[in-house]
Coordinates of C-alpha atoms and ligand atoms in Angstrom, one line a residue:
X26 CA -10.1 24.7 -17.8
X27 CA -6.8 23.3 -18.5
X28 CA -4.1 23.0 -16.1
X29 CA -2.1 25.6 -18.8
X30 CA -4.6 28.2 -18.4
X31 CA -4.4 28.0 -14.4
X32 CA -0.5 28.0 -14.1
X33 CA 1.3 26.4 -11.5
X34 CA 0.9 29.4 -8.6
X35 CA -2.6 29.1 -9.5
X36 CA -2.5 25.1 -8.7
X37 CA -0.3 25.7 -5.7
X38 CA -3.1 28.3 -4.5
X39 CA -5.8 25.0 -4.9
X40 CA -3.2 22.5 -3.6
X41 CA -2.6 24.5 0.1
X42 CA -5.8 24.6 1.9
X43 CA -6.8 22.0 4.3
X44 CA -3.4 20.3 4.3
X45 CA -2.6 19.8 8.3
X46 CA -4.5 17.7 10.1
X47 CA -1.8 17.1 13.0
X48 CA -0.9 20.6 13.3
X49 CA 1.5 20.1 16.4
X50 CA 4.6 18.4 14.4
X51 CA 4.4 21.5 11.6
X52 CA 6.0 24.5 11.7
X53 CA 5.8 25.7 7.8
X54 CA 4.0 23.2 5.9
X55 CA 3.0 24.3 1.9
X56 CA 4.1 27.7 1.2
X57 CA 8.1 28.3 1.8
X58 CA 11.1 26.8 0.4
X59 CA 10.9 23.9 2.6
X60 CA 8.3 22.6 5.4
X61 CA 9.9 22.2 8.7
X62 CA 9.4 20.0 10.9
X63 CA 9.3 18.7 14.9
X64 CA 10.9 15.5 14.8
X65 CA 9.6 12.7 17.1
X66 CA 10.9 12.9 20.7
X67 CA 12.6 9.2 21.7
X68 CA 11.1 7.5 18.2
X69 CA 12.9 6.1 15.5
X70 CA 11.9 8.8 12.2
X71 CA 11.1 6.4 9.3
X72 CA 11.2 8.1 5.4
X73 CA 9.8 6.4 2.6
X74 CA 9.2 7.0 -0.9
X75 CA 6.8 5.3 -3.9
X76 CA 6.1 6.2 -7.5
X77 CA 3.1 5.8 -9.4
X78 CA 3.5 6.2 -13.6
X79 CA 0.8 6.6 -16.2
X80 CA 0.3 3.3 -18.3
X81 CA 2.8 1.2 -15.5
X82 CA 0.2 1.6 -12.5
X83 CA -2.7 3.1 -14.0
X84 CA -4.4 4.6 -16.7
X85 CA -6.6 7.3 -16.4
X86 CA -9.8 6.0 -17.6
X87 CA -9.3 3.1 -15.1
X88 CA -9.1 5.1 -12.1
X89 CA -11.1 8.7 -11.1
X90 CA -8.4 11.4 -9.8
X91 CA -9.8 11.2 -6.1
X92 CA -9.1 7.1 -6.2
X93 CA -5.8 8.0 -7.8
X94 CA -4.8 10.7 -5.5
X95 CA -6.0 8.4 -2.4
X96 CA -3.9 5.8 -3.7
X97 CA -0.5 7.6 -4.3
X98 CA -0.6 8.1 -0.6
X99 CA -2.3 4.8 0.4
X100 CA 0.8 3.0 -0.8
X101 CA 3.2 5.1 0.8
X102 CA 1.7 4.9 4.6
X103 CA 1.6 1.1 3.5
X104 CA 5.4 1.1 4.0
X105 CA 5.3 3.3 7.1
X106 CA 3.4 0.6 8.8
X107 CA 5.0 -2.3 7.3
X108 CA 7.9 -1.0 9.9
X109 CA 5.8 -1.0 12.8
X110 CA 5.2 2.8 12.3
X111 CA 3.0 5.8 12.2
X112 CA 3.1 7.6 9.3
X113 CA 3.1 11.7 9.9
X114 CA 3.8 14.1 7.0
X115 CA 4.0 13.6 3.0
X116 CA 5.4 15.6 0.1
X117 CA 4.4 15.0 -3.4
X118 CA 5.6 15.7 -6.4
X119 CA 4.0 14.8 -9.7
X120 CA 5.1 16.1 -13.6
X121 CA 1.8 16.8 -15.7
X122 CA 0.9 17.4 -19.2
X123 CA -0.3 21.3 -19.9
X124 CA -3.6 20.1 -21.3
X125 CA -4.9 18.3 -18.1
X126 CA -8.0 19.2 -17.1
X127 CA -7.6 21.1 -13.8
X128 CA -10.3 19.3 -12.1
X129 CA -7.7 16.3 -12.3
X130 CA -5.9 17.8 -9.9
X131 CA -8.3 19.4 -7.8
X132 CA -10.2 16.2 -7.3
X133 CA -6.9 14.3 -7.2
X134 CA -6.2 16.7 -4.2
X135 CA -9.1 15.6 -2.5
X136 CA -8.8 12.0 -2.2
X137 CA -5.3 13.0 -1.0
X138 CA -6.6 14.8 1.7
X139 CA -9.4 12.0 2.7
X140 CA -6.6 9.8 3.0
X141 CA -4.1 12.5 4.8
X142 CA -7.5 13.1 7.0
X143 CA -8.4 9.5 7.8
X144 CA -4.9 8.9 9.2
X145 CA -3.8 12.2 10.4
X146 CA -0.6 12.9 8.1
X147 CA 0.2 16.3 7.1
X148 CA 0.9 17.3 3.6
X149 CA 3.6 19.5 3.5
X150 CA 4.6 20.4 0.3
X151 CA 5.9 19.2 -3.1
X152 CA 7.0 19.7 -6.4
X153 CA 4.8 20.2 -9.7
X154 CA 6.8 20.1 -13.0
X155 CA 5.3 19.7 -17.0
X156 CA 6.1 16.9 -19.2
X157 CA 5.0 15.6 -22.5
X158 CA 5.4 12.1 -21.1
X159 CA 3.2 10.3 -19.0
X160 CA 1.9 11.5 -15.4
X161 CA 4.2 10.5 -13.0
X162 CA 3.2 10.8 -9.1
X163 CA 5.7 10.5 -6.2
X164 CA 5.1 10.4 -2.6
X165 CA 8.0 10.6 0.0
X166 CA 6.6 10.1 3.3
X167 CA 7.5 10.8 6.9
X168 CA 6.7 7.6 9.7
X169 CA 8.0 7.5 13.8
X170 CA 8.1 4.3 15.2
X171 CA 9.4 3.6 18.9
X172 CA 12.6 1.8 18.8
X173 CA 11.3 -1.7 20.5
X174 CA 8.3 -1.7 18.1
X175 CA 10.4 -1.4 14.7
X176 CA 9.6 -4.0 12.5
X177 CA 12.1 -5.3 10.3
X178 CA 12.1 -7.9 7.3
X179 CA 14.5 -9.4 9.2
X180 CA 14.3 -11.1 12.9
X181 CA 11.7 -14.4 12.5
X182 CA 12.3 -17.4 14.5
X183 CA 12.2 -21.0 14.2
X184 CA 8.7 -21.8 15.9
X185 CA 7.4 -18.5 14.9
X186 CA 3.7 -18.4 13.2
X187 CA 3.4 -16.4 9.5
X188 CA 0.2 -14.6 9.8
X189 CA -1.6 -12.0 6.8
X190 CA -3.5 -9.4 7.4
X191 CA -7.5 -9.2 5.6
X192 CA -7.4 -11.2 2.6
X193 CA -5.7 -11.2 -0.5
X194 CA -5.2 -11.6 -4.1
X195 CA -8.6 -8.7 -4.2
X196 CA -6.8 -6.3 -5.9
X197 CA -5.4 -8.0 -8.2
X198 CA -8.8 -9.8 -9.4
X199 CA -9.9 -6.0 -9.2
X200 CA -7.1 -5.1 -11.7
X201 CA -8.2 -7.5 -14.7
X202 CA -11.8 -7.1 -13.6
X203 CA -11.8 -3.4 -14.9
X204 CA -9.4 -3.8 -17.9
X205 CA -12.1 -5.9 -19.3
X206 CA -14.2 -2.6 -19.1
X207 CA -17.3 -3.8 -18.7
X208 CA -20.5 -1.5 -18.5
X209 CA -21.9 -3.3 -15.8
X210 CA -20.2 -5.3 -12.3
X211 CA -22.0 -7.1 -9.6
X212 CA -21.4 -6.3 -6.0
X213 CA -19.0 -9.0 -5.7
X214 CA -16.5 -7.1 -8.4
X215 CA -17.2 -3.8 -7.4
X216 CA -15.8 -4.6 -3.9
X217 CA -12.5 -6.4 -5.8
X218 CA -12.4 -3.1 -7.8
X219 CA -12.4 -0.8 -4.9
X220 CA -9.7 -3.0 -3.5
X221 CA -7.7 -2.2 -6.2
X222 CA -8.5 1.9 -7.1
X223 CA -8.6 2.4 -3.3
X224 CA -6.9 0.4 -1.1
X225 CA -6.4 0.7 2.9
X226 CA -3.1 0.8 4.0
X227 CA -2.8 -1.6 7.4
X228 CA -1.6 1.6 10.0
X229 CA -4.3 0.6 12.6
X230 CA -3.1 -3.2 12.7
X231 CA 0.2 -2.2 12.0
X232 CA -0.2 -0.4 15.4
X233 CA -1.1 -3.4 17.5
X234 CA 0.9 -6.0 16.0
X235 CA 4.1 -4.5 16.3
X236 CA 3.7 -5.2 20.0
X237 CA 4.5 -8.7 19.5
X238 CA 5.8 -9.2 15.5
X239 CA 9.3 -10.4 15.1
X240 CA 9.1 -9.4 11.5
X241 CA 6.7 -7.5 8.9
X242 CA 6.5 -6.4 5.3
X243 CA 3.9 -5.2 3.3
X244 CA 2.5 -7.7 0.3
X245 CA 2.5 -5.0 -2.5
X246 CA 3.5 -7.5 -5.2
X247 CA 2.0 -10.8 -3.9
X248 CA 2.6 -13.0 -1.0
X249 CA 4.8 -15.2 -3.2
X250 CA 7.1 -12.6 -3.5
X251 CA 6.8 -11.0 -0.3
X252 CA 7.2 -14.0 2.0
X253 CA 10.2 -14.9 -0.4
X254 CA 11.9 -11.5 1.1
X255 CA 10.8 -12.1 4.6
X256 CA 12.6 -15.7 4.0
X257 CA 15.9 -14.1 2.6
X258 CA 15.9 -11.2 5.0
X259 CA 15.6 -13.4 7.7
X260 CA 17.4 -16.1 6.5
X261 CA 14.4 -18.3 7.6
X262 CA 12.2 -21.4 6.0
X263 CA 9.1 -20.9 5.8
X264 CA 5.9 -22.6 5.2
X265 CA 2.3 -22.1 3.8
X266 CA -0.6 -23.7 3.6
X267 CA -1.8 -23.1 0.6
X268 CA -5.5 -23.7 2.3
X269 CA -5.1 -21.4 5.5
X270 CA -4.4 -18.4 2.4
X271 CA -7.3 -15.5 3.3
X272 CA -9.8 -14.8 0.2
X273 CA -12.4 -12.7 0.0
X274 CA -16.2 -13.5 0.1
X275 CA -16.1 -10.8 -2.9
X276 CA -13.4 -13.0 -4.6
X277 CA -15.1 -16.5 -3.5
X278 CA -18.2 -15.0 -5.2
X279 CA -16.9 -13.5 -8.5
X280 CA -16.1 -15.5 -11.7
X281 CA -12.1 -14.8 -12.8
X282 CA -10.1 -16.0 -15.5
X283 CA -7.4 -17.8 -13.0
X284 CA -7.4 -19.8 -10.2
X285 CA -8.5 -17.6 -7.4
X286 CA -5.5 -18.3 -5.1
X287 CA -3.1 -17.4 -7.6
X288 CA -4.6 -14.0 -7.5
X289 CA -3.2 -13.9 -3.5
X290 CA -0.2 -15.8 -4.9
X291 CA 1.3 -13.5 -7.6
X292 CA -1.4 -11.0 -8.0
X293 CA -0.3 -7.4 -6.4
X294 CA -0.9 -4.6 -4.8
X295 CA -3.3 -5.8 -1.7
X296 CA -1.3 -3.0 0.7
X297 CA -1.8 -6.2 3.8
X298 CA 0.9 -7.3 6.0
X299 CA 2.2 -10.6 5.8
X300 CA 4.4 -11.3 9.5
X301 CA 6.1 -13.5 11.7
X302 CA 4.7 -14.0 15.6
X303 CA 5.4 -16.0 18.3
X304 CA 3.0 -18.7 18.2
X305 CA -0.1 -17.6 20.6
X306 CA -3.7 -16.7 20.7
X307 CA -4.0 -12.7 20.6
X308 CA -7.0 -10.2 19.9
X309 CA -6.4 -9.5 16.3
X310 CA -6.3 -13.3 15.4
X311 CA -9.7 -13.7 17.6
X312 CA -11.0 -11.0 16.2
X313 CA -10.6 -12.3 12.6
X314 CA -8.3 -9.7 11.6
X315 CA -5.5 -11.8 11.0
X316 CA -5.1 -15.2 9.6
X317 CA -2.1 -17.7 10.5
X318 CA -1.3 -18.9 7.5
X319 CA 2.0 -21.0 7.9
X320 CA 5.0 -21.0 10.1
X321 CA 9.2 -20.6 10.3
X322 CA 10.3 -24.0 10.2
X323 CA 14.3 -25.2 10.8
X324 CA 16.1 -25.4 7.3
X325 CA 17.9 -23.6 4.7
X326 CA 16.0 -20.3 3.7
X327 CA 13.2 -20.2 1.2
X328 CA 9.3 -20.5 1.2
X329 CA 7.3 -23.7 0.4
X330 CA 3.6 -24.1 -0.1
X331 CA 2.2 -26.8 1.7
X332 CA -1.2 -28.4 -0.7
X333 CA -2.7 -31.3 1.1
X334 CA 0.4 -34.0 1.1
X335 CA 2.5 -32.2 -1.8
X336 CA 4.4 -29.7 -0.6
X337 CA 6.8 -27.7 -3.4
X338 CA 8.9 -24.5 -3.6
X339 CA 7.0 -21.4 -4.1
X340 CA 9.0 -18.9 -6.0
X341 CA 9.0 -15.5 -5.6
X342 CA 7.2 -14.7 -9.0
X343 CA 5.1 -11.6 -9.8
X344 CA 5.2 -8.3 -11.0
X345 CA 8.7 -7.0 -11.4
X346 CA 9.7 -3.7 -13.2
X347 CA 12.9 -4.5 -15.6
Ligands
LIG162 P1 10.4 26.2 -5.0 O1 10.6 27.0 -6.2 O2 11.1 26.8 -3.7 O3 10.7 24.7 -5.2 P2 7.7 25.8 -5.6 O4 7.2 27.0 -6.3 O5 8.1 24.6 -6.3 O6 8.9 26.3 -4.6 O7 6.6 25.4 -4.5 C1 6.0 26.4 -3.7 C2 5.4 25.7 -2.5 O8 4.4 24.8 -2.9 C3 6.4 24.8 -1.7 O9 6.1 24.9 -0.3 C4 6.1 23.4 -2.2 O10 6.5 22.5 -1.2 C5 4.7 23.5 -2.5 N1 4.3 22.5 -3.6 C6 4.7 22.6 -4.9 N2 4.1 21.7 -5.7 C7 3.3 20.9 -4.8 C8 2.5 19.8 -4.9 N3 2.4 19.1 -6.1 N4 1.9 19.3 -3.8 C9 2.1 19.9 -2.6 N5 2.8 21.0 -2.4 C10 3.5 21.5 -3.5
LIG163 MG1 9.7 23.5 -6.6

């Protein structure tokens, strides 16, 4: 059945069940003009908002509707705990084309709700508008963080280590793996694929390190880029070994067109955390977690990778929009 046939009521009937999964901050969640809301008692409230767009971030016969819908979100608690924060409610609004299959949406529903499930965030209403264009998917999302754990991009010091979260550059291998549409993939680039159609956002980690970060972003378009903005935000120097940079045993294993650390480099869309610490031995480091993989040194503000005894500027290059 086509989306046409079921009407938008009928859609908003499918979209509302199973939608709260912390009931205690929600009054009126899907249903009225507006949800409303308990705000967070002595916390910061943090509000974000991301966009996915047909043929710019995906195309539908790369991704299934439940990897989409999990991702949409995915990328939006990504920012929530790039501040330090818990994320707590989402809206969504998306703009669809008549002839959609309804199942699109239904089963892009559920992996919203796996995702909403997994980390607790209510979804709490939305917007659902027809085009002739491409699908287009927002997310705004709702976060709390306590004051003294906010992370900014901003507050590094000289001395301070730069750690990552996981590994990176995945995704990004992910990404061209599957636009070679292959019929078969090996282990190895079926776990750089998921990486890519479904990645974790860091709100666990996020959790702990914010008890001793001094600054945090998430590396959405590649840690050349996003340890450029930490650098200009903080107005710090920083630098990176170029060897210390976390792969994958996925990505170590798989054959790729490029140099497998310029996937981490200027590759995208890994959803880790890239942040400044005060240089010391903690449980997430021993734990594997994280990897220290450079540190804020004293001079004017930029990044530069470190490879054995050449060391040069690494520009902030990678995907960009306009
Ligand atoms: P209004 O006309 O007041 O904007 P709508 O008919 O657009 O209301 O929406 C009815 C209810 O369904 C609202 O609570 C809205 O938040 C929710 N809603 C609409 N579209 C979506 C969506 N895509 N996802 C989640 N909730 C939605
Ligand atoms: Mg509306």
């Amino acid at each position: 059945m086509a989306i046409r046939e079921l009407g938008e009521f009928g859609l908003i009937d499918v979209i509302q069940e199973n939608t709260i999964f912390s009931p205690e901050s929600v009054v009126v969640g899907i249903g009225d003009d507006a949800a409303a809301i308990r705000p967070p008692k002595d916390k910061l409230e943090l509000f974000a908002t991301d966009m996915l767009v047909e043929d710019i971030h995906f195309t539908v016969d790369t991704i299934s509707p439940h990897d989409l819908g999990y991702k949409t979100i995915a990328v939006n608690l990504s920012d929530i705990a790039a501040m330090g924060g818990r994320p707590t409610q989402v809206v969504i609004s998306m703009a669809l084309r008549p002839d959609l299959e309804a199942s699109f949406v239904t089963e892009m529903y559920q992996g919203m709700k796996e995702i909403c499930r997994e980390f607790g965030v209510n979804l709490v209403g939305g917007d659902t508008v027809s085009t002739r264009g491409p699908i287009v998917l927002n997310c705004a999302v709702l976060g709390e963080v306590a004051e003294s754990r906010l992370q900014k991009r901003s507050g590094a010091r000289v001395g301070d280590w730069v750690a990552v979260t996981n590994t990176l550059g995945d995704s990004a291998a992910g990404c061209e793996l599957l636009l070679k549409r292959k019929d078969k993939y090996t282990e190895a680039e079926q776990a750089l694929i998921k990486a890519h159609v479904k990645p974790c956002p860091q709100v666990v980690l996020a959790k702990a390190l914010a008890e001793y970060a001094t600054s945090m972003n998430d590396v959405s378009d590649g840690l050349a880029s996003e340890s450029n903005e930490l650098a200009k935000a903080g107005n710090i120097r920083i630098r990176i070994d170029k060897a210390k940079i976390p792969l994958s045993d996925a990505m170590r294993e798989a054959s790729l067109d490029k140099d497998k650390i310029d996937y981490a480099l200027y590759g995208g869309e890994d959803y880790q955390l890239i942040f400044t610490m005060p240089p010391k031995e903690t449980q997430e480091l021993i734990d594997g977690k994280i990897t220290v993989i450079g540190e804020v040194v004293a001079g004017d503000a930029g990044v530069f990778l470190a490879d054995g005894d050449k060391t040069e500027r690494l520009l902030p290059k990678g995907y960009q929009h306009f």
